[in-house]
Coordinates of C-alpha atoms in Angstrom, one line a residue:
Chain A
M1 CA 0.0 -0.2 -0.1
A2 CA 1.1 3.3 -0.7
C3 CA 3.2 5.7 1.6
I4 CA 4.0 9.4 1.1
N5 CA 7.7 10.2 0.9
D6 CA 9.8 11.9 -1.4
H7 CA 11.9 8.7 -2.3
W8 CA 8.9 7.0 -4.1
Q9 CA 7.8 10.5 -5.9
S10 CA 11.2 10.7 -7.3
Q11 CA 10.9 7.0 -8.6
V12 CA 7.5 7.7 -10.1
R13 CA 8.7 10.9 -11.7
Q14 CA 11.6 8.9 -13.3
V15 CA 9.3 6.3 -14.6
A16 CA 6.7 8.9 -15.8
Q17 CA 9.5 10.7 -17.5
G18 CA 10.7 7.7 -19.1
I19 CA 7.2 6.6 -20.4
R20 CA 7.2 10.1 -22.2
R21 CA 10.7 9.6 -23.7
R22 CA 10.3 6.1 -25.0
V23 CA 6.9 6.9 -26.5
M24 CA 8.3 10.2 -28.1
E25 CA 11.3 8.0 -29.5
H26 CA 9.0 5.5 -30.9
T27 CA 6.7 8.1 -32.2
V28 CA 9.8 9.7 -34.0
R29 CA 11.0 6.4 -35.3
N30 CA 7.8 5.4 -36.5
H31 CA 6.6 8.7 -38.3
G32 CA 3.5 8.4 -35.5
G33 CA 2.3 7.5 -32.1
Y34 CA 0.0 7.6 -29.4
L35 CA 1.7 10.6 -27.8
S36 CA -0.6 12.5 -26.0
Q37 CA -1.7 9.4 -24.2
A38 CA 1.7 9.2 -22.9
C39 CA 1.6 12.7 -21.8
S40 CA -1.6 12.5 -19.9
A41 CA -1.2 9.2 -18.4
A42 CA 2.4 9.0 -17.5
E43 CA 2.3 9.8 -13.9
I44 CA -1.3 7.8 -13.3
L45 CA 0.2 4.7 -14.8
A46 CA 3.5 5.0 -12.9
T47 CA 1.8 5.7 -9.8
L48 CA -0.4 2.8 -10.0
Y49 CA 2.4 0.5 -10.8
L50 CA 4.6 1.8 -8.3
R51 CA 2.6 2.8 -5.3
I52 CA -1.0 1.8 -5.5
M53 CA -1.4 -1.6 -7.0
H54 CA 0.0 -4.5 -5.1
L55 CA 1.4 -6.6 -7.8
G56 CA 4.1 -9.7 -7.8
K57 CA 7.4 -9.0 -9.2
T58 CA 8.5 -10.5 -12.7
E59 CA 11.6 -12.5 -12.6
K60 CA 13.0 -10.5 -14.7
A61 CA 12.3 -8.1 -17.8
L62 CA 10.6 -10.4 -20.0
V63 CA 10.9 -10.5 -23.7
P64 CA 7.5 -10.8 -25.4
A65 CA 6.6 -14.1 -27.0
P66 CA 5.6 -14.2 -30.4
F67 CA 1.7 -14.4 -31.3
A68 CA 0.6 -18.2 -30.3
G69 CA -2.7 -18.5 -32.1
V70 CA -6.1 -16.9 -30.8
P71 CA -7.6 -18.8 -27.6
G72 CA -9.7 -21.9 -28.6
P73 CA -10.2 -25.5 -27.5
D74 CA -7.7 -26.6 -29.8
N75 CA -4.8 -24.3 -28.9
S76 CA -3.4 -24.8 -25.4
A77 CA -0.5 -22.4 -26.3
A78 CA -2.6 -19.2 -26.1
F79 CA -1.5 -16.8 -23.6
T80 CA -2.3 -13.7 -22.0
G81 CA 0.1 -10.8 -21.1
A82 CA -0.6 -10.7 -17.5
L83 CA 2.4 -12.5 -16.9
F84 CA 4.1 -9.1 -17.3
N85 CA 2.2 -7.8 -14.1
G86 CA 3.7 -10.6 -11.9
P87 CA 2.3 -13.9 -10.9
R88 CA -1.4 -14.7 -10.2
G89 CA -2.4 -14.9 -6.6
P90 CA -5.4 -14.4 -4.3
E91 CA -3.6 -11.7 -2.6
Y92 CA -2.4 -9.8 -5.9
D93 CA -4.1 -7.0 -7.2
R94 CA -5.1 -7.1 -11.1
F95 CA -4.4 -4.4 -13.9
I96 CA -7.2 -4.2 -16.5
L97 CA -6.4 -1.7 -19.5
S98 CA -9.5 -0.6 -20.7
P99 CA -8.7 1.5 -23.7
S100 CA -6.1 -0.7 -25.2
Q101 CA -5.4 2.4 -27.4
Y102 CA -3.1 3.2 -24.6
A103 CA -1.3 0.0 -25.0
L104 CA 2.2 2.0 -26.4
V105 CA 2.1 3.9 -23.0
L106 CA 1.7 0.7 -21.0
Y107 CA 4.5 -1.0 -22.8
A108 CA 6.8 2.1 -22.1
L109 CA 5.5 1.5 -18.7
L110 CA 6.7 -2.0 -18.3
I111 CA 10.0 -1.2 -19.5
E112 CA 10.5 1.5 -17.2
T113 CA 9.5 -0.7 -14.2
G114 CA 11.5 -3.6 -15.3
R115 CA 8.9 -5.9 -16.3
M116 CA 9.6 -5.9 -20.1
D117 CA 12.8 -5.9 -21.8
P118 CA 13.3 -2.7 -23.8
A119 CA 13.8 -5.1 -27.0
G120 CA 10.0 -5.7 -26.5
L121 CA 9.1 -2.2 -28.2
E122 CA 10.9 -3.4 -31.3
Q123 CA 8.2 -5.8 -31.9
F124 CA 5.4 -3.1 -31.5
N125 CA 2.9 -3.4 -34.7
V126 CA 5.2 -6.2 -36.2
D127 CA 3.5 -8.9 -38.2
G128 CA 3.6 -12.2 -35.7
F129 CA 4.2 -10.4 -32.7
T130 CA 2.1 -9.7 -29.8
V131 CA 3.1 -6.4 -29.1
E132 CA 0.0 -4.8 -30.8
M133 CA -0.6 -1.4 -31.7
I134 CA -4.2 -1.5 -30.1
G135 CA -3.5 -4.2 -27.3
A136 CA -5.2 -7.3 -27.0
E137 CA -5.5 -9.7 -24.4
H138 CA -2.2 -11.5 -25.2
S139 CA -0.2 -8.1 -25.4
P140 CA 2.4 -7.2 -22.6
G141 CA 0.5 -5.9 -19.5
M142 CA -3.0 -7.0 -20.6
E143 CA -5.2 -9.9 -20.0
V144 CA -8.8 -9.3 -21.4
M145 CA -9.8 -8.0 -24.6
T146 CA -10.8 -4.3 -24.4
G147 CA -10.4 -2.4 -27.8
S148 CA -13.8 -2.2 -28.3
L149 CA -14.4 0.5 -25.7
G150 CA -17.1 0.1 -22.8
Q151 CA -16.2 -3.6 -22.1
G152 CA -13.1 -3.2 -19.9
L153 CA -15.1 -2.2 -16.8
S154 CA -17.8 -4.9 -17.2
Q155 CA -15.3 -7.6 -17.5
A156 CA -13.0 -6.2 -14.5
A157 CA -16.7 -6.2 -12.7
G158 CA -16.9 -9.7 -13.4
I159 CA -13.5 -10.3 -11.9
A160 CA -14.0 -8.6 -8.9
M161 CA -17.2 -10.4 -8.5
A162 CA -15.5 -13.7 -8.9
R163 CA -12.5 -12.7 -6.7
R164 CA -15.3 -11.6 -3.9
L165 CA -17.2 -14.9 -4.5
K166 CA -13.7 -16.8 -3.9
G167 CA -12.8 -14.8 -1.0
E168 CA -9.7 -13.2 -2.6
S169 CA -8.1 -10.3 -0.7
G170 CA -6.6 -8.5 -4.1
K171 CA -8.5 -6.0 -5.7
V172 CA -9.1 -5.1 -9.4
W173 CA -7.6 -1.9 -10.8
V174 CA -9.0 -0.3 -13.8
F175 CA -7.2 2.3 -16.0
M176 CA -9.8 4.1 -18.3
S177 CA -10.3 7.2 -20.4
D178 CA -12.8 9.7 -20.1
G179 CA -14.2 9.5 -23.8
E180 CA -14.9 6.0 -23.1
W181 CA -17.7 7.1 -20.6
Q182 CA -19.7 8.2 -23.6
S183 CA -20.5 4.4 -23.9
G184 CA -23.6 3.2 -22.1
Q185 CA -22.1 0.1 -21.3
N186 CA -19.7 1.5 -18.5
W187 CA -22.7 3.0 -16.8
E188 CA -24.4 -0.3 -16.8
A189 CA -21.3 -1.6 -15.2
L190 CA -21.0 1.1 -12.8
Q191 CA -24.6 0.4 -11.9
A192 CA -23.7 -3.3 -11.5
I193 CA -20.9 -2.6 -9.3
T194 CA -22.7 -0.5 -6.6
H195 CA -25.6 -2.6 -6.7
H196 CA -23.6 -5.6 -6.2
K197 CA -21.4 -3.3 -3.6
L198 CA -18.1 -4.5 -5.2
D199 CA -15.7 -2.3 -3.4
N200 CA -12.7 -4.5 -4.2
I201 CA -12.8 -2.6 -7.8
G202 CA -10.6 0.7 -8.2
I203 CA -10.7 3.0 -11.1
Y204 CA -8.4 5.5 -12.3
V205 CA -9.7 7.7 -15.3
D206 CA -7.4 9.8 -17.2
V207 CA -9.6 12.8 -17.6
N208 CA -7.7 14.5 -20.8
G209 CA -10.6 15.7 -22.5
Q210 CA -9.6 14.6 -25.8
Q211 CA -11.1 11.7 -28.2
C212 CA -10.6 10.9 -31.9
D213 CA -12.5 13.5 -33.3
G214 CA -11.1 16.1 -31.0
A215 CA -11.9 17.9 -27.8
M216 CA -14.7 15.9 -26.1
C217 CA -16.6 18.9 -25.2
D218 CA -17.2 19.4 -28.8
V219 CA -17.4 15.9 -29.7
M220 CA -19.9 14.6 -26.8
A221 CA -19.8 16.2 -23.5
I222 CA -20.1 14.1 -20.4
E223 CA -20.0 16.7 -18.1
P224 CA -20.6 17.1 -15.0
F225 CA -19.1 13.7 -15.0
A226 CA -17.9 13.6 -11.3
D227 CA -21.6 14.3 -10.3
R228 CA -22.7 11.8 -12.5
L229 CA -20.4 9.1 -11.0
T230 CA -21.4 10.0 -7.7
A231 CA -25.1 10.1 -8.5
F232 CA -24.4 6.3 -9.7
G233 CA -23.1 5.4 -6.2
A234 CA -19.3 5.6 -6.4
R235 CA -16.9 7.5 -4.4
V236 CA -15.4 9.9 -6.6
Y237 CA -12.2 11.9 -6.2
Q238 CA -11.2 14.7 -8.7
V239 CA -7.3 15.2 -8.5
D240 CA -4.8 16.8 -10.5
G241 CA -3.4 13.7 -12.5
H242 CA 0.1 15.1 -12.7
N243 CA 0.4 15.6 -9.0
L244 CA 1.6 12.4 -7.5
D245 CA 0.2 13.0 -3.8
A246 CA -3.1 13.7 -5.2
L247 CA -3.1 10.8 -7.2
V248 CA -2.0 8.6 -4.2
R249 CA -4.1 10.3 -1.7
P250 CA -7.6 8.5 -2.5
V251 CA -6.4 5.3 -1.9
L252 CA -5.1 6.0 1.5
E253 CA -8.4 7.4 3.0
P254 CA -10.5 4.9 4.9
G255 CA -12.5 2.8 2.8
C256 CA -16.1 3.3 2.2
A257 CA -17.8 -0.4 2.4
G258 CA -19.7 -1.2 -0.6
K259 CA -18.6 1.4 -2.9
P260 CA -16.0 1.6 -5.7
V261 CA -13.2 4.4 -5.9
I262 CA -13.2 6.5 -8.9
V263 CA -10.2 8.7 -9.1
L264 CA -10.6 11.3 -11.9
A265 CA -7.4 12.7 -13.0
D266 CA -7.4 16.0 -14.9
T267 CA -4.5 15.5 -17.4
K268 CA -3.1 17.6 -20.0
P269 CA -2.7 15.8 -23.1
W270 CA 0.7 17.8 -24.0
Q271 CA 1.8 17.4 -20.3
G272 CA 5.9 17.6 -20.8
I273 CA 5.8 17.8 -24.3
D274 CA 4.6 21.5 -25.1
I275 CA 4.8 21.2 -28.8
L276 CA 1.9 18.8 -28.9
K277 CA -0.3 21.8 -27.9
K278 CA 0.0 23.2 -31.3
R279 CA -1.8 20.1 -32.6
Y280 CA -5.0 20.9 -30.4
P281 CA -7.8 19.6 -30.9
K282 CA -6.5 16.7 -32.8
L283 CA -4.2 15.0 -30.4
H284 CA -5.6 11.5 -30.6
Y285 CA -2.8 10.1 -32.7
V286 CA 0.2 11.9 -33.8
R287 CA 1.1 11.5 -37.4
F288 CA 4.0 14.1 -38.9
A289 CA 2.7 16.2 -41.6
S290 CA 6.2 16.8 -43.1
G291 CA 9.8 15.9 -42.7
D292 CA 10.2 19.4 -41.0
E293 CA 7.6 18.4 -38.2
Q294 CA 9.2 15.2 -37.8
A295 CA 12.8 17.0 -36.9
E296 CA 11.4 19.3 -34.7
Y297 CA 10.0 16.6 -32.7
A298 CA 13.4 14.7 -32.9
G299 CA 15.0 17.7 -31.7
I300 CA 12.9 17.8 -28.7
L301 CA 13.6 14.2 -28.0
Q302 CA 17.0 14.8 -28.0
T303 CA 16.5 17.1 -24.9
M304 CA 14.6 14.4 -23.4
L305 CA 17.5 11.9 -23.2
Chain B
M1 CA -47.0 -37.6 -26.1
E2 CA -46.5 -36.2 -22.8
I3 CA -46.6 -32.3 -22.3
L4 CA -44.7 -30.9 -19.3
S5 CA -44.4 -27.7 -17.7
K6 CA -41.5 -25.8 -16.5
V7 CA -39.0 -28.4 -17.3
H8 CA -35.9 -26.4 -17.3
A9 CA -36.7 -24.5 -14.2
R10 CA -37.0 -27.8 -12.3
N11 CA -34.2 -29.6 -14.0
F12 CA -31.8 -26.8 -13.4
V13 CA -32.1 -27.1 -9.7
M14 CA -31.5 -30.5 -9.5
W15 CA -28.6 -30.2 -12.3
A16 CA -26.8 -27.4 -10.8
K17 CA -27.0 -28.8 -6.9
D18 CA -23.6 -30.3 -6.9
K19 CA -22.0 -27.8 -9.2
P20 CA -21.0 -24.7 -7.1
T21 CA -19.2 -23.0 -9.9
V22 CA -22.4 -22.6 -12.0
Y23 CA -24.0 -19.2 -11.5
V24 CA -27.1 -17.8 -13.2
L25 CA -27.3 -14.0 -14.5
S26 CA -30.6 -12.6 -15.3
A27 CA -31.6 -9.5 -16.9
D28 CA -34.9 -8.8 -15.3
L29 CA -36.5 -11.8 -16.9
T30 CA -36.0 -14.4 -14.0
S31 CA -39.6 -16.1 -14.1
S32 CA -39.9 -15.5 -17.9
T33 CA -36.6 -17.5 -18.2
E34 CA -37.6 -20.4 -15.8
A35 CA -34.6 -19.3 -13.4
D36 CA -36.8 -18.6 -10.8
L37 CA -36.5 -21.7 -9.0
F38 CA -32.5 -21.8 -9.1
R39 CA -33.0 -18.2 -7.6
D40 CA -34.9 -19.4 -4.8
A41 CA -33.0 -22.6 -4.3
Y42 CA -29.6 -21.2 -4.5
P43 CA -30.0 -17.1 -4.1
E44 CA -26.1 -17.0 -3.4
R45 CA -25.5 -18.2 -6.9
F46 CA -28.1 -15.9 -8.5
L47 CA -27.1 -12.4 -9.8
S48 CA -29.6 -10.1 -10.7
M49 CA -28.1 -7.7 -13.4
G50 CA -31.0 -5.6 -14.5
I51 CA -32.0 -4.8 -18.1
A52 CA -28.4 -4.3 -19.1
E53 CA -27.2 -7.2 -21.4
Q54 CA -24.2 -5.7 -22.6
N55 CA -22.8 -5.4 -19.2
M56 CA -24.2 -8.9 -18.3
L57 CA -22.2 -10.7 -21.1
S58 CA -19.1 -8.8 -20.4
F59 CA -19.4 -9.3 -16.8
A60 CA -20.3 -13.0 -17.2
G61 CA -16.6 -13.1 -19.4
G62 CA -15.0 -11.8 -16.4
M63 CA -16.6 -14.3 -14.2
A64 CA -15.9 -17.0 -16.4
R65 CA -12.1 -16.0 -16.6
E66 CA -11.8 -16.6 -12.9
G67 CA -13.1 -20.3 -13.1
L68 CA -16.7 -20.0 -12.7
H69 CA -19.5 -21.1 -15.0
P70 CA -22.1 -18.2 -15.5
F71 CA -25.4 -19.3 -17.3
I72 CA -27.1 -16.1 -18.9
H73 CA -30.6 -16.2 -18.8
T74 CA -32.6 -14.0 -21.0
F75 CA -34.6 -14.1 -24.1
A76 CA -32.6 -15.1 -27.1
V77 CA -32.8 -11.8 -29.1
F78 CA -31.5 -9.8 -25.9
I79 CA -28.5 -11.9 -26.1
Y80 CA -27.2 -11.8 -29.8
R81 CA -28.7 -8.7 -30.9
R82 CA -28.3 -6.5 -28.0
A83 CA -24.8 -7.6 -26.9
Y84 CA -23.2 -8.9 -30.0
D85 CA -19.6 -7.2 -29.9
Q86 CA -19.8 -8.0 -26.1
I87 CA -20.2 -11.7 -26.7
A88 CA -17.5 -11.6 -29.5
V89 CA -14.9 -9.7 -27.4
S90 CA -15.5 -10.6 -23.8
V91 CA -16.7 -14.0 -24.3
A92 CA -16.3 -15.9 -27.8
Y93 CA -12.5 -14.4 -28.4
P94 CA -11.1 -15.5 -25.2
N95 CA -13.1 -19.0 -25.6
L96 CA -14.8 -18.5 -21.9
P97 CA -17.4 -21.2 -20.7
V98 CA -20.3 -18.5 -20.6
R99 CA -23.6 -20.6 -21.4
M100 CA -26.1 -18.3 -22.9
I101 CA -29.6 -19.7 -22.7
G102 CA -31.8 -17.9 -25.1
F103 CA -35.7 -18.2 -24.7
L104 CA -38.5 -17.5 -27.3
P105 CA -36.8 -18.7 -30.6
G106 CA -38.6 -17.6 -33.7
V107 CA -42.2 -17.9 -33.4
T108 CA -42.7 -19.3 -30.0
T109 CA -43.7 -15.8 -28.7
P110 CA -46.7 -13.5 -29.6
G111 CA -44.2 -10.5 -28.7
G112 CA -43.6 -9.5 -32.0
A113 CA -40.4 -8.8 -34.2
T114 CA -38.7 -7.2 -31.3
H115 CA -38.9 -10.5 -29.2
Q116 CA -38.7 -13.0 -31.8
A117 CA -35.1 -14.5 -32.5
I118 CA -35.4 -15.6 -36.1
E119 CA -31.8 -15.2 -37.0
D120 CA -30.0 -15.8 -33.8
I121 CA -28.3 -19.1 -35.4
A122 CA -27.2 -17.2 -38.2
V123 CA -25.2 -14.6 -36.2
M124 CA -24.1 -16.9 -33.3
R125 CA -23.0 -19.2 -35.7
A126 CA -20.6 -16.8 -37.4
L127 CA -18.6 -16.6 -34.1
P128 CA -15.4 -18.6 -33.9
N129 CA -15.3 -21.1 -30.8
M130 CA -19.3 -20.5 -30.3
T131 CA -21.0 -24.1 -29.8
I132 CA -24.8 -24.0 -30.6
F133 CA -27.5 -26.3 -29.3
E134 CA -31.5 -26.0 -30.0
C135 CA -34.0 -28.0 -27.7
G136 CA -37.0 -29.6 -29.2
D137 CA -38.5 -31.2 -26.4
A138 CA -38.4 -31.8 -22.7
T139 CA -35.4 -34.4 -23.4
D140 CA -33.4 -32.0 -25.0
V141 CA -34.2 -29.2 -22.3
E142 CA -33.2 -31.8 -19.7
S143 CA -29.9 -32.9 -21.3
V144 CA -28.6 -29.9 -23.0
L145 CA -27.0 -28.7 -19.7
D146 CA -24.7 -31.5 -19.4
A147 CA -24.1 -31.2 -23.3
A148 CA -23.2 -27.5 -22.7
H149 CA -21.0 -28.2 -19.6
K150 CA -18.6 -30.5 -21.2
V151 CA -18.0 -27.7 -24.1
D152 CA -14.6 -25.9 -23.2
G153 CA -15.8 -22.4 -24.4
P154 CA -18.9 -20.4 -24.7
V155 CA -22.3 -22.2 -25.6
Y156 CA -25.5 -20.5 -27.0
I157 CA -28.6 -22.5 -26.3
R158 CA -31.8 -22.1 -28.3
M159 CA -34.3 -22.9 -25.1
L160 CA -37.8 -24.0 -24.8
R161 CA -40.1 -22.8 -21.9
G162 CA -43.5 -23.5 -20.7
E163 CA -45.4 -26.5 -21.8
I164 CA -43.2 -28.6 -23.9
P165 CA -43.8 -31.8 -25.3
R166 CA -41.4 -34.9 -24.5
L167 CA -40.5 -36.6 -28.1
F168 CA -37.7 -38.5 -26.9
A169 CA -37.4 -41.0 -24.1
P170 CA -35.8 -39.3 -21.0
T171 CA -32.9 -41.6 -21.4
D172 CA -32.6 -40.6 -25.2
T173 CA -30.3 -37.7 -24.2
I174 CA -28.8 -35.2 -26.5
Q175 CA -25.2 -36.7 -27.9
F176 CA -23.0 -33.9 -28.9
N177 CA -22.7 -33.4 -32.8
K178 CA -25.0 -36.3 -33.3
A179 CA -28.2 -36.2 -35.1
R180 CA -31.1 -38.3 -33.5
L181 CA -32.6 -40.9 -35.7
I182 CA -36.1 -40.8 -35.5
S183 CA -37.0 -42.9 -38.5
R184 CA -35.2 -44.7 -41.5
G185 CA -35.8 -44.3 -44.9
S186 CA -34.4 -44.1 -48.5
D187 CA -37.2 -42.0 -50.4
L188 CA -36.4 -38.7 -48.6
T189 CA -34.3 -37.4 -46.0
V190 CA -36.2 -34.6 -43.4
L191 CA -33.7 -32.7 -41.1
S192 CA -35.7 -30.9 -38.4
T193 CA -34.7 -28.7 -35.3
G194 CA -36.2 -27.3 -32.4
I195 CA -40.4 -27.1 -32.4
C196 CA -40.3 -28.2 -36.0
T197 CA -39.6 -31.8 -35.0
E198 CA -42.9 -32.6 -33.6
E199 CA -44.7 -31.2 -36.7
A200 CA -42.2 -33.3 -38.9
M201 CA -42.8 -36.3 -36.9
R202 CA -46.5 -35.9 -37.3
A203 CA -46.2 -35.6 -41.0
I204 CA -43.9 -38.4 -41.4
Q205 CA -46.0 -40.9 -39.7
V206 CA -49.0 -40.0 -42.2
L207 CA -46.6 -40.1 -45.1
E208 CA -45.2 -43.5 -44.1
K209 CA -48.6 -44.9 -44.2
R210 CA -48.9 -43.7 -47.6
G211 CA -45.7 -45.5 -48.4
L212 CA -43.1 -43.1 -48.5
S213 CA -39.9 -44.1 -46.7
V214 CA -38.2 -41.4 -44.8
Q215 CA -35.3 -40.6 -43.2
H216 CA -36.0 -38.4 -40.3
M217 CA -33.5 -37.0 -38.1
H218 CA -33.4 -34.5 -35.3
I219 CA -30.8 -31.9 -35.2
T220 CA -29.7 -30.5 -31.6
T221 CA -26.0 -29.4 -32.2
L222 CA -26.2 -26.8 -34.9
K223 CA -22.3 -25.9 -34.3
P224 CA -20.5 -28.0 -34.9
F225 CA -22.2 -29.9 -37.6
S226 CA -20.2 -32.9 -38.8
D227 CA -21.9 -36.0 -38.2
A228 CA -21.3 -38.1 -41.1
A229 CA -24.7 -39.9 -40.7
V230 CA -26.5 -37.0 -41.9
M231 CA -24.7 -36.5 -45.5
T232 CA -24.8 -40.2 -45.8
A233 CA -28.4 -40.2 -45.5
I234 CA -29.1 -37.2 -47.9
A235 CA -26.7 -39.0 -50.5
R236 CA -28.9 -42.1 -50.6
S237 CA -32.2 -40.2 -50.7
R238 CA -34.0 -40.8 -53.9
Y239 CA -36.0 -37.5 -53.9
G240 CA -33.4 -35.3 -51.9
V241 CA -33.7 -33.5 -48.5
I242 CA -36.1 -31.1 -46.6
T243 CA -34.7 -28.7 -43.8
M244 CA -37.4 -27.6 -41.4
E245 CA -36.6 -24.9 -38.8
N246 CA -38.3 -22.4 -36.5
H247 CA -35.6 -19.6 -38.0
S248 CA -34.8 -17.9 -41.1
I249 CA -33.8 -20.2 -44.1
I250 CA -30.7 -17.7 -44.2
G251 CA -28.0 -18.8 -41.9
G252 CA -29.7 -21.6 -39.9
L253 CA -30.0 -25.5 -40.4
G254 CA -31.0 -25.1 -44.3
T255 CA -27.7 -23.0 -45.0
I256 CA -25.7 -25.2 -42.8
V257 CA -26.9 -28.6 -44.9
A258 CA -26.4 -26.6 -48.0
E259 CA -22.9 -25.7 -47.5
Q260 CA -22.0 -29.1 -46.6
M261 CA -23.6 -30.9 -49.4
A262 CA -21.8 -28.6 -51.8
E263 CA -18.6 -29.2 -50.0
A264 CA -19.3 -32.9 -50.2
G265 CA -20.4 -32.6 -53.9
I266 CA -23.5 -34.2 -53.0
G267 CA -26.2 -33.5 -55.8
R268 CA -29.3 -33.8 -54.3
K269 CA -32.4 -31.4 -54.3
L270 CA -32.5 -29.5 -51.1
V271 CA -35.6 -27.7 -49.9
R272 CA -35.5 -25.3 -46.9
I273 CA -38.7 -25.0 -44.9
G274 CA -38.4 -22.0 -42.3
L275 CA -39.0 -17.9 -42.6
Q276 CA -38.4 -17.1 -45.8
D277 CA -36.3 -14.1 -45.0
T278 CA -38.9 -12.3 -43.4
F279 CA -39.8 -10.7 -40.0
V280 CA -42.9 -11.7 -38.5
H281 CA -45.6 -10.4 -36.2
G282 CA -47.0 -11.0 -32.8
A283 CA -49.5 -13.8 -33.1
S284 CA -49.9 -17.3 -31.3
R285 CA -47.6 -19.9 -32.3
A286 CA -49.8 -22.0 -34.0
Y287 CA -51.1 -19.2 -36.2
L288 CA -47.6 -18.3 -37.1
M289 CA -46.3 -21.6 -37.8
H290 CA -49.4 -22.0 -40.4
K291 CA -49.1 -18.7 -41.8
Y292 CA -45.5 -19.0 -42.4
R293 CA -45.5 -22.6 -43.3
L294 CA -43.3 -24.0 -40.4
D295 CA -46.0 -26.8 -39.8
A296 CA -46.7 -30.3 -40.4
M297 CA -48.7 -29.5 -43.6
A298 CA -45.9 -27.2 -44.9
L299 CA -43.7 -30.4 -44.8
I300 CA -46.5 -32.4 -46.5
D301 CA -46.7 -29.7 -49.5
E302 CA -43.2 -29.8 -49.9
V303 CA -43.0 -33.6 -49.9
Q304 CA -45.6 -33.8 -52.4
K305 CA -43.9 -31.4 -54.8
L306 CA -40.6 -33.2 -54.4
A307 CA -42.0 -36.5 -55.0
G308 CA -44.2 -35.4 -57.8
Q309 CA -47.2 -37.3 -56.0
N310 CA -50.3 -36.2 -54.2
F311 CA -50.9 -38.0 -51.1
S312 CA -54.3 -36.6 -50.4
I313 CA -53.4 -35.7 -46.5
S314 CA -55.7 -33.4 -44.5
E315 CA -55.2 -30.8 -41.7
A316 CA -58.0 -33.0 -39.9
E317 CA -55.6 -36.4 -40.3
L318 CA -52.5 -34.4 -39.2
A319 CA -54.2 -33.5 -36.2
Q320 CA -55.2 -37.1 -35.4
V321 CA -51.7 -38.3 -35.2
Y322 CA -50.4 -39.3 -31.9
I323 CA -46.8 -39.2 -31.2
A324 CA -45.4 -41.5 -28.4
P325 CA -42.2 -40.7 -27.1
G326 CA -39.6 -42.4 -28.9
H327 CA -36.0 -44.0 -28.2
S328 CA -34.5 -42.5 -31.6
D329 CA -31.5 -45.0 -31.6
A330 CA -33.3 -48.1 -30.4
K331 CA -36.4 -47.8 -32.1
P332 CA -35.4 -49.4 -35.4
E333 CA -33.8 -52.1 -33.8
A334 CA -36.8 -52.6 -31.6
L335 CA -39.2 -52.9 -34.5

């Protein structure tokens, strides 16, 4: 469980900076990438992995295995990416990445936390490998299919229900984006979570205000977001998503029996890489319009190394 | 022919007694899907999920990942139409043992087009890893749970509720991926599924009295579908094969048989009895079966066309036919 001291903060900051740098490097090298997601979510994910979730250690930095076929009755070789999150056990927490468009950010995080070998990122979006652009359940750090937005929370809730029925002490942590909450299924899920009093589930939402078509307030507004979630029965905290103390504090507070914790982490999709602001409001996927632009980003990357 | 009521409700309570991993998830249709007796018997294994099928399917996927066996109970339409993406992503792709029990197949409800599952087999069949069963009588309803429980992956069951007949002896249970042989014959093969089997049995009894030799097989496993006996029967049928189903002729039993005949190079005439690419409306089952030609008389008509003969069979004569519960495999040997 989390504790507040300067040392963990410097660790988290280092990992968050590493996430940004690796995703920037990847974006420059590949002429594109999910860069704004790294900017907004770096502190949230680093804090979850280093200070909030109780995950087992991996024995070493793992190299992702090639694609072993889809799950099915005739394929015993199929696997999930959960092994990057350490061993499975009743006492360990579980991590569910709901918007798998954040997969690149997660891969960078796994490298920075020593769970994935840096060479793993060289398999990103390479035919025959599992380090997929939009992560699937075999991708490093993932264990359920979530690319169709809206299904991560429901699946996590089912897992949380089963774990409660089995008497397991480990929690289920879900990382979500704010845009996903436009989908009705999430509200169905939250309704079920609060009705069945699943307080072994915790949700961190990257409230970056962005989606594929642009700014959420223009595409499809969901405000008053916190009020809506509270009205559905959740214990909601609205915090600065780049402030580490603020990110951790909600889970240090005494629990509220029967209610899930939802932390709305307000973030800036250009945090740490200011140049991204120029692209506002089209930040969902960075694709360079010209060689000059790529060179500009490459120059900034040099300052991050 | 014996008529029974609440077969699933009673059977499920007994069946689930010693299966602690079996849970029932219901979307506000607990009595309507005969899950009420389970709820009362094992309240700790019953989860009310509200009118929210998308969440229910993904939630069940989460439970199944943890070693539990969730049994979804709702109307068939609310499973595959409302939550198709959720089934594909949260259940079928990861090959999880979620059992989806869909009630009110085809014309079995006066609830109209919003409640009638007329293309569910077509839709669910297209999903990799999916196994599909259809129940046609009380014995099917009682034995489908065992058949489903043995499947390593998701299962969709077209279930019957309320008053249903017993066409097969209680010991004549569903055999996975095996057609039940009801009668042997070489003039014609009739493949029927679900509620159409009772109609076919009635028609075929009369046709046999007129000297026609009919190979009648009842299909409960719609996917996979690879019982060699079915294609063998079709290949040696003089007039060809008639499929009969309470479903659109597109994508269901008729399509399955057509595909397999073509692949096997069996050049026989195929007639598909079923909904002819149409939605239907709210009315009684008997009315709809007659209007949309899913009943015994419809089969008689198609047989007459195929055989080029008029057997002079009336509705009244068909109505007189008594169907005794049979023991499909044993019956021919016992004669």
